[in-house]
Structure formats: C-alpha cells, structure tokens
PDB file of C-alpha atoms in Angstrom:
ATOM      1  CA  UNK A   1     234.399  80.656 -53.884  1.00  0.00           C
ATOM      2  CA  UNK A   2     232.751  77.804 -52.038  1.00  0.00           C
ATOM      3  CA  UNK A   3     232.839  74.418 -53.688  1.00  0.00           C
ATOM      4  CA  UNK A   4     229.936  72.147 -54.471  1.00  0.00           C
ATOM      5  CA  UNK A   5     227.920  71.557 -51.327  1.00  0.00           C
ATOM      6  CA  UNK A   6     225.854  68.517 -50.548  1.00  0.00           C
ATOM      7  CA  UNK A   7     223.635  67.814 -47.586  1.00  0.00           C
ATOM      8  CA  UNK A   8     223.113  65.877 -45.601  1.00  0.00           C
ATOM      9  CA  UNK A   9     226.504  64.150 -45.603  1.00  0.00           C
ATOM     10  CA  UNK A  10     225.019  61.047 -44.049  1.00  0.00           C
ATOM     11  CA  UNK A  11     221.417  59.929 -44.237  1.00  0.00           C
ATOM     12  CA  UNK A  12     219.812  56.878 -42.658  1.00  0.00           C
ATOM     13  CA  UNK A  13     216.400  55.759 -43.821  1.00  0.00           C
ATOM     14  CA  UNK A  14     214.265  52.727 -43.107  1.00  0.00           C
ATOM     15  CA  UNK A  15     212.937  50.677 -45.994  1.00  0.00           C
ATOM     16  CA  UNK A  16     209.896  52.337 -47.520  1.00  0.00           C
ATOM     17  CA  UNK A  17     210.789  55.883 -46.448  1.00  0.00           C
ATOM     18  CA  UNK A  18     211.719  58.739 -48.744  1.00  0.00           C
ATOM     19  CA  UNK A  19     215.223  60.162 -49.120  1.00  0.00           C
ATOM     20  CA  UNK A  20     215.922  63.718 -50.295  1.00  0.00           C
ATOM     21  CA  UNK A  21     219.465  64.644 -51.219  1.00  0.00           C
ATOM     22  CA  UNK A  22     220.448  68.250 -51.869  1.00  0.00           C
ATOM     23  CA  UNK A  23     223.178  69.713 -54.010  1.00  0.00           C
ATOM     24  CA  UNK A  24     224.186  73.369 -54.222  1.00  0.00           C
ATOM     25  CA  UNK A  25     226.465  73.922 -57.223  1.00  0.00           C
ATOM     26  CA  UNK A  26     229.434  76.226 -57.233  1.00  0.00           C
ATOM     27  CA  UNK A  27     228.606  79.880 -57.690  1.00  0.00           C
ATOM     28  CA  UNK A  28     228.017  80.655 -61.342  1.00  0.00           C
ATOM     29  CA  UNK A  29     227.477  77.004 -62.293  1.00  0.00           C
ATOM     30  CA  UNK A  30     224.177  76.191 -63.955  1.00  0.00           C
ATOM     31  CA  UNK A  31     224.823  72.543 -64.870  1.00  0.00           C
ATOM     32  CA  UNK A  32     224.430  69.740 -62.335  1.00  0.00           C
ATOM     33  CA  UNK A  33     225.176  66.015 -62.587  1.00  0.00           C
ATOM     34  CA  UNK A  34     224.267  63.250 -60.158  1.00  0.00           C
ATOM     35  CA  UNK A  35     226.285  60.036 -59.823  1.00  0.00           C
ATOM     36  CA  UNK A  36     225.882  56.986 -57.622  1.00  0.00           C
ATOM     37  CA  UNK A  37     228.729  54.963 -56.169  1.00  0.00           C
ATOM     38  CA  UNK A  38     227.848  51.515 -54.937  1.00  0.00           C
ATOM     39  CA  UNK A  39     230.244  49.828 -52.486  1.00  0.00           C
ATOM     40  CA  UNK A  40     233.533  48.767 -54.120  1.00  0.00           C
ATOM     41  CA  UNK A  41     232.463  50.220 -57.482  1.00  0.00           C
ATOM     42  CA  UNK A  42     233.122  53.282 -59.570  1.00  0.00           C
ATOM     43  CA  UNK A  43     230.680  56.105 -60.042  1.00  0.00           C
ATOM     44  CA  UNK A  44     227.720  55.616 -62.352  1.00  0.00           C
ATOM     45  CA  UNK A  45     225.988  58.533 -64.035  1.00  0.00           C
ATOM     46  CA  UNK A  46     222.351  59.083 -63.123  1.00  0.00           C
ATOM     47  CA  UNK A  47     221.087  62.414 -64.434  1.00  0.00           C
ATOM     48  CA  UNK A  48     222.216  65.721 -65.935  1.00  0.00           C
ATOM     49  CA  UNK A  49     220.220  68.887 -65.307  1.00  0.00           C
ATOM     50  CA  UNK A  50     220.329  72.533 -66.151  1.00  0.00           C
ATOM     51  CA  UNK A  51     218.189  75.118 -64.405  1.00  0.00           C
ATOM     52  CA  UNK A  52     214.552  73.957 -64.680  1.00  0.00           C
ATOM     53  CA  UNK A  53     215.430  71.304 -67.288  1.00  0.00           C
ATOM     54  CA  UNK A  54     216.372  67.645 -67.250  1.00  0.00           C
ATOM     55  CA  UNK A  55     218.832  67.202 -70.103  1.00  0.00           C
ATOM     56  CA  UNK A  56     219.751  63.527 -69.773  1.00  0.00           C
ATOM     57  CA  UNK A  57     218.267  61.028 -67.337  1.00  0.00           C
ATOM     58  CA  UNK A  58     219.453  57.912 -69.108  1.00  0.00           C
ATOM     59  CA  UNK A  59     221.171  56.579 -65.973  1.00  0.00           C
ATOM     60  CA  UNK A  60     218.262  57.094 -63.645  1.00  0.00           C
ATOM     61  CA  UNK A  61     216.198  54.080 -62.535  1.00  0.00           C
ATOM     62  CA  UNK A  62     212.743  54.330 -64.089  1.00  0.00           C
ATOM     63  CA  UNK A  63     210.859  53.988 -60.816  1.00  0.00           C
ATOM     64  CA  UNK A  64     211.137  55.704 -57.431  1.00  0.00           C
ATOM     65  CA  UNK A  65     213.918  58.128 -58.486  1.00  0.00           C
ATOM     66  CA  UNK A  66     213.424  61.720 -59.574  1.00  0.00           C
ATOM     67  CA  UNK A  67     215.563  64.834 -59.811  1.00  0.00           C
ATOM     68  CA  UNK A  68     214.995  68.538 -60.173  1.00  0.00           C
ATOM     69  CA  UNK A  69     217.020  71.728 -60.402  1.00  0.00           C
ATOM     70  CA  UNK A  70     214.679  74.674 -59.858  1.00  0.00           C
ATOM     71  CA  UNK A  71     215.314  78.240 -60.887  1.00  0.00           C
ATOM     72  CA  UNK A  72     216.075  79.088 -57.275  1.00  0.00           C
ATOM     73  CA  UNK A  73     217.611  76.777 -54.716  1.00  0.00           C
ATOM     74  CA  UNK A  74     219.569  73.546 -54.780  1.00  0.00           C
ATOM     75  CA  UNK A  75     219.169  70.530 -56.991  1.00  0.00           C
ATOM     76  CA  UNK A  76     217.238  67.720 -55.320  1.00  0.00           C
ATOM     77  CA  UNK A  77     217.571  63.985 -55.885  1.00  0.00           C
ATOM     78  CA  UNK A  78     214.540  62.224 -54.476  1.00  0.00           C
ATOM     79  CA  UNK A  79     214.241  58.515 -53.822  1.00  0.00           C
ATOM     80  CA  UNK A  80     210.827  57.231 -52.854  1.00  0.00           C
ATOM     81  CA  UNK A  81     210.173  53.998 -50.941  1.00  0.00           C
ATOM     82  CA  UNK A  82     213.850  53.272 -50.449  1.00  0.00           C
ATOM     83  CA  UNK A  83     215.155  49.709 -50.485  1.00  0.00           C
ATOM     84  CA  UNK A  84     218.405  48.256 -49.152  1.00  0.00           C
ATOM     85  CA  UNK A  85     219.901  48.277 -52.636  1.00  0.00           C
ATOM     86  CA  UNK A  86     219.683  52.087 -52.671  1.00  0.00           C
ATOM     87  CA  UNK A  87     222.408  52.234 -49.999  1.00  0.00           C
ATOM     88  CA  UNK A  88     225.284  54.036 -51.700  1.00  0.00           C
ATOM     89  CA  UNK A  89     227.199  57.278 -51.895  1.00  0.00           C
ATOM     90  CA  UNK A  90     225.499  59.855 -54.087  1.00  0.00           C
ATOM     91  CA  UNK A  91     227.731  62.497 -55.606  1.00  0.00           C
ATOM     92  CA  UNK A  92     226.757  65.730 -57.247  1.00  0.00           C
ATOM     93  CA  UNK A  93     228.984  67.605 -59.670  1.00  0.00           C
ATOM     94  CA  UNK A  94     228.570  71.005 -61.273  1.00  0.00           C
ATOM     95  CA  UNK A  95     230.043  72.843 -64.227  1.00  0.00           C
ATOM     96  CA  UNK A  96     229.768  76.416 -65.468  1.00  0.00           C
ATOM     97  CA  UNK A  97     228.688  75.473 -68.972  1.00  0.00           C
ATOM     98  CA  UNK A  98     228.019  72.589 -71.257  1.00  0.00           C
ATOM     99  CA  UNK A  99     230.779  70.059 -71.926  1.00  0.00           C
ATOM    100  CA  UNK A 100     233.140  71.549 -69.385  1.00  0.00           C
ATOM    101  CA  UNK A 101     235.092  70.229 -66.419  1.00  0.00           C
ATOM    102  CA  UNK A 102     232.955  68.907 -63.570  1.00  0.00           C
ATOM    103  CA  UNK A 103     233.599  69.750 -59.913  1.00  0.00           C
ATOM    104  CA  UNK A 104     232.415  67.233 -57.357  1.00  0.00           C
ATOM    105  CA  UNK A 105     230.823  67.652 -53.975  1.00  0.00           C
ATOM    106  CA  UNK A 106     231.715  65.538 -50.905  1.00  0.00           C
ATOM    107  CA  UNK A 107     228.777  63.196 -51.426  1.00  0.00           C
ATOM    108  CA  UNK A 108     225.811  61.991 -49.384  1.00  0.00           C
ATOM    109  CA  UNK A 109     226.128  58.522 -47.932  1.00  0.00           C
ATOM    110  CA  UNK A 110     222.694  56.921 -47.796  1.00  0.00           C
ATOM    111  CA  UNK A 111     222.146  53.897 -45.598  1.00  0.00           C
ATOM    112  CA  UNK A 112     218.858  52.026 -45.784  1.00  0.00           C
ATOM    113  CA  UNK A 113     218.121  49.829 -42.788  1.00  0.00           C
TER     114      UNK A 113
ATOM    115  CA  UNK B   1     228.871  52.233 -75.660  1.00  0.00           C
ATOM    116  CA  UNK B   2     231.622  53.945 -73.725  1.00  0.00           C
ATOM    117  CA  UNK B   3     233.603  52.047 -71.110  1.00  0.00           C
ATOM    118  CA  UNK B   4     236.737  52.340 -69.002  1.00  0.00           C
ATOM    119  CA  UNK B   5     238.771  49.393 -67.785  1.00  0.00           C
ATOM    120  CA  UNK B   6     241.067  50.070 -64.911  1.00  0.00           C
ATOM    121  CA  UNK B   7     243.808  48.097 -63.256  1.00  0.00           C
ATOM    122  CA  UNK B   8     242.515  45.969 -60.430  1.00  0.00           C
ATOM    123  CA  UNK B   9     243.573  46.925 -56.944  1.00  0.00           C
ATOM    124  CA  UNK B  10     244.475  47.250 -54.267  1.00  0.00           C
ATOM    125  CA  UNK B  11     248.017  48.437 -54.873  1.00  0.00           C
ATOM    126  CA  UNK B  12     250.473  48.704 -51.986  1.00  0.00           C
ATOM    127  CA  UNK B  13     253.818  50.446 -52.442  1.00  0.00           C
ATOM    128  CA  UNK B  14     256.623  51.698 -50.279  1.00  0.00           C
ATOM    129  CA  UNK B  15     257.316  55.414 -50.122  1.00  0.00           C
ATOM    130  CA  UNK B  16     259.411  56.664 -53.084  1.00  0.00           C
ATOM    131  CA  UNK B  17     258.445  53.696 -55.266  1.00  0.00           C
ATOM    132  CA  UNK B  18     257.347  54.120 -58.880  1.00  0.00           C
ATOM    133  CA  UNK B  19     253.618  53.991 -59.547  1.00  0.00           C
ATOM    134  CA  UNK B  20     251.725  52.867 -62.648  1.00  0.00           C
ATOM    135  CA  UNK B  21     247.959  52.414 -62.741  1.00  0.00           C
ATOM    136  CA  UNK B  22     246.728  51.114 -66.081  1.00  0.00           C
ATOM    137  CA  UNK B  23     243.644  52.470 -67.787  1.00  0.00           C
ATOM    138  CA  UNK B  24     242.204  51.564 -71.190  1.00  0.00           C
ATOM    139  CA  UNK B  25     239.022  52.799 -72.773  1.00  0.00           C
ATOM    140  CA  UNK B  26     236.414  52.178 -75.438  1.00  0.00           C
ATOM    141  CA  UNK B  27     234.598  55.179 -76.808  1.00  0.00           C
ATOM    142  CA  UNK B  28     232.918  56.619 -79.857  1.00  0.00           C
ATOM    143  CA  UNK B  29     234.664  59.560 -81.420  1.00  0.00           C
ATOM    144  CA  UNK B  30     237.469  61.334 -79.614  1.00  0.00           C
ATOM    145  CA  UNK B  31     236.946  61.295 -75.871  1.00  0.00           C
ATOM    146  CA  UNK B  32     238.459  63.533 -73.249  1.00  0.00           C
ATOM    147  CA  UNK B  33     240.259  61.532 -70.564  1.00  0.00           C
ATOM    148  CA  UNK B  34     240.584  62.210 -66.863  1.00  0.00           C
ATOM    149  CA  UNK B  35     242.116  60.913 -63.663  1.00  0.00           C
ATOM    150  CA  UNK B  36     240.265  61.674 -60.439  1.00  0.00           C
ATOM    151  CA  UNK B  37     241.451  61.015 -56.883  1.00  0.00           C
ATOM    152  CA  UNK B  38     239.210  60.281 -53.904  1.00  0.00           C
ATOM    153  CA  UNK B  39     240.576  60.574 -50.379  1.00  0.00           C
ATOM    154  CA  UNK B  40     238.761  58.740 -47.576  1.00  0.00           C
ATOM    155  CA  UNK B  41     235.345  60.219 -46.837  1.00  0.00           C
ATOM    156  CA  UNK B  42     235.668  62.896 -49.496  1.00  0.00           C
ATOM    157  CA  UNK B  43     234.411  63.604 -52.980  1.00  0.00           C
ATOM    158  CA  UNK B  44     236.393  63.283 -56.163  1.00  0.00           C
ATOM    159  CA  UNK B  45     239.056  65.764 -57.124  1.00  0.00           C
ATOM    160  CA  UNK B  46     240.272  66.178 -60.664  1.00  0.00           C
ATOM    161  CA  UNK B  47     243.940  65.153 -60.758  1.00  0.00           C
ATOM    162  CA  UNK B  48     244.726  65.654 -64.445  1.00  0.00           C
ATOM    163  CA  UNK B  49     243.165  65.528 -67.889  1.00  0.00           C
ATOM    164  CA  UNK B  50     243.943  65.275 -71.594  1.00  0.00           C
ATOM    165  CA  UNK B  51     241.613  66.235 -74.403  1.00  0.00           C
ATOM    166  CA  UNK B  52     243.345  64.950 -77.543  1.00  0.00           C
ATOM    167  CA  UNK B  53     245.729  62.282 -78.725  1.00  0.00           C
ATOM    168  CA  UNK B  54     249.340  62.569 -77.504  1.00  0.00           C
ATOM    169  CA  UNK B  55     248.407  65.181 -74.904  1.00  0.00           C
ATOM    170  CA  UNK B  56     250.107  64.679 -71.561  1.00  0.00           C
ATOM    171  CA  UNK B  57     248.253  65.689 -68.440  1.00  0.00           C
ATOM    172  CA  UNK B  58     250.302  66.354 -65.320  1.00  0.00           C
ATOM    173  CA  UNK B  59     249.751  67.546 -61.762  1.00  0.00           C
ATOM    174  CA  UNK B  60     251.461  67.048 -58.369  1.00  0.00           C
ATOM    175  CA  UNK B  61     254.074  64.751 -59.916  1.00  0.00           C
ATOM    176  CA  UNK B  62     251.476  62.542 -61.597  1.00  0.00           C
ATOM    177  CA  UNK B  63     251.418  62.161 -65.375  1.00  0.00           C
ATOM    178  CA  UNK B  64     249.299  60.413 -67.979  1.00  0.00           C
ATOM    179  CA  UNK B  65     249.578  60.435 -71.780  1.00  0.00           C
ATOM    180  CA  UNK B  66     246.587  60.060 -74.108  1.00  0.00           C
ATOM    181  CA  UNK B  67     247.514  57.168 -76.429  1.00  0.00           C
ATOM    182  CA  UNK B  68     244.966  56.801 -79.193  1.00  0.00           C
ATOM    183  CA  UNK B  69     246.714  53.861 -80.862  1.00  0.00           C
ATOM    184  CA  UNK B  70     246.485  51.747 -77.706  1.00  0.00           C
ATOM    185  CA  UNK B  71     243.350  53.468 -76.315  1.00  0.00           C
ATOM    186  CA  UNK B  72     245.145  53.963 -73.018  1.00  0.00           C
ATOM    187  CA  UNK B  73     245.684  56.656 -70.394  1.00  0.00           C
ATOM    188  CA  UNK B  74     247.979  55.103 -67.787  1.00  0.00           C
ATOM    189  CA  UNK B  75     248.712  57.077 -64.617  1.00  0.00           C
ATOM    190  CA  UNK B  76     252.342  57.295 -63.459  1.00  0.00           C
ATOM    191  CA  UNK B  77     254.321  58.894 -60.665  1.00  0.00           C
ATOM    192  CA  UNK B  78     258.032  58.557 -60.192  1.00  0.00           C
ATOM    193  CA  UNK B  79     258.141  58.650 -56.408  1.00  0.00           C
ATOM    194  CA  UNK B  80     254.983  58.163 -54.341  1.00  0.00           C
ATOM    195  CA  UNK B  81     254.387  59.574 -50.876  1.00  0.00           C
ATOM    196  CA  UNK B  82     252.269  58.351 -47.987  1.00  0.00           C
ATOM    197  CA  UNK B  83     249.920  61.266 -48.664  1.00  0.00           C
ATOM    198  CA  UNK B  84     249.160  59.799 -52.126  1.00  0.00           C
ATOM    199  CA  UNK B  85     247.203  56.984 -50.499  1.00  0.00           C
ATOM    200  CA  UNK B  86     243.707  57.230 -51.991  1.00  0.00           C
ATOM    201  CA  UNK B  87     241.427  55.713 -54.612  1.00  0.00           C
ATOM    202  CA  UNK B  88     242.199  56.697 -58.192  1.00  0.00           C
ATOM    203  CA  UNK B  89     239.555  56.718 -60.921  1.00  0.00           C
ATOM    204  CA  UNK B  90     240.087  56.885 -64.659  1.00  0.00           C
ATOM    205  CA  UNK B  91     237.204  58.474 -66.568  1.00  0.00           C
ATOM    206  CA  UNK B  92     236.161  59.710 -69.995  1.00  0.00           C
ATOM    207  CA  UNK B  93     233.585  61.911 -71.614  1.00  0.00           C
ATOM    208  CA  UNK B  94     232.765  61.379 -75.266  1.00  0.00           C
ATOM    209  CA  UNK B  95     230.566  62.530 -78.073  1.00  0.00           C
ATOM    210  CA  UNK B  96     227.314  64.243 -77.259  1.00  0.00           C
ATOM    211  CA  UNK B  97     227.122  62.612 -73.839  1.00  0.00           C
ATOM    212  CA  UNK B  98     228.079  65.063 -71.144  1.00  0.00           C
ATOM    213  CA  UNK B  99     228.382  62.589 -68.332  1.00  0.00           C
ATOM    214  CA  UNK B 100     231.605  61.002 -67.208  1.00  0.00           C
ATOM    215  CA  UNK B 101     232.104  57.257 -67.569  1.00  0.00           C
ATOM    216  CA  UNK B 102     234.284  55.924 -64.757  1.00  0.00           C
ATOM    217  CA  UNK B 103     236.479  52.918 -64.224  1.00  0.00           C
ATOM    218  CA  UNK B 104     236.014  50.868 -61.078  1.00  0.00           C
ATOM    219  CA  UNK B 105     238.798  52.630 -59.183  1.00  0.00           C
ATOM    220  CA  UNK B 106     242.175  51.521 -57.841  1.00  0.00           C
ATOM    221  CA  UNK B 107     242.942  51.716 -54.134  1.00  0.00           C
ATOM    222  CA  UNK B 108     246.542  52.845 -53.559  1.00  0.00           C
ATOM    223  CA  UNK B 109     248.220  52.476 -50.174  1.00  0.00           C
ATOM    224  CA  UNK B 110     251.704  53.902 -49.677  1.00  0.00           C
ATOM    225  CA  UNK B 111     253.631  52.644 -46.662  1.00  0.00           C
ATOM    226  CA  UNK B 112     256.323  54.707 -44.922  1.00  0.00           C
TER     227      UNK B 112
END
C-alpha cells in the first residue's frame, strides 16, 4: 500500500506566479489535511478536506490560498501570486476516517525567488 | 486555544546516552498526544501516541507517558543511537478540532 504521495517535491516560483501542490492520499483514505512548515518552525495547520468538501479552513490565509479535494484525483493546494514569505515546506496528511491517525507525505518544498 | 511547548534545541548527545525531550501542552478537554519524528528531507512519521491520562506510548525504544496533572508528555529513550538523529515534534489533537497542533520541534544529533 503506497503511502501519501506529494508532487512536486521541490517547486521554484518567481514572485507573482502561481504554485500548485498536489497530494494523493493513501488508498482508502478520504480525509486530507494540509500543513505548512516555515523555516525553523513546527508545522501549522492550514485546511482539512474530505472528498468534495472543505471541513475546516481556519488555518488558511484569507487571500491567495485555496484548496480542493475533488471526487476523482488528488487534493490540490493552490497559491496565487506567490510572495517570498510563502517559501516553506507544505505537508499533506491523510486519514481513513474522521478523528483518526494522520499519515504524512514527504512534503513539497516551495521556494519563491 | 490549544498549544504545545517543546524543549528548545538543538540537543547533542553521545551514542548510548539517555535522552529526554520535554513537552507540555495546553488544551481544552482531553487531548490525544503524539510524538512525530522527521528525518532530513522527509515527511513526518508517527513515533508513538497516547490517548488518555496515564497511557504510555512506546516504539523503537522511545517512551512517553501522558501526565494529566502536569500536562506533560516527555519523550525518553534509555540509549540513543546515531540513527536517532532527527527532528522530534510533540503534537496534540483535541476536542472537535481534527487538526494536529505541533510544538516547534527539537533537533537531536547523536554522535558516535
């Protein structure tokens, strides 16, 4: 059973461009979480999604950030008009059901130049 | 709100030394507590967990006991190895919130 997959692993964007980060949960998992890890810091929750629903986006910046988890395909975290402060590692986690252990992917390291 | 305070790093030990990484928390209700480990360039792996007071989580020689009276979940290992070098994160989930709240992480380096 493959683990949580994230791609790309590394992404470089210039200021003002868009970044799209993909997360494929473990097989049978329908719950996805996104976290951001700034340099020298712990992970901070961004958003929690189930298939076709955003359950909790309380950690998501109000502007430029959006997330989706369609019925088919991976979950996408989208950052529009990136700025240098968006440079971070973005981790996705999945779980098979609500309030259950989360399994993390390897992360996408976004660098904004 | 929920928060996790973790021992400042970095921590450097010699192989076979005893390890303690302190973790205390603030949470509403009765949280579940976790230790995650992150090796260089990788994602987080669950190391151990405890879901109620006085539970002891253990894995790969690491242990942590859920202490409600001191709101703590300190990580210990009796004899560390070079391969234990990594960043360790304490985390909790509590109440109706499904997300994990993490501490800032502790970098452990074990020297041969």
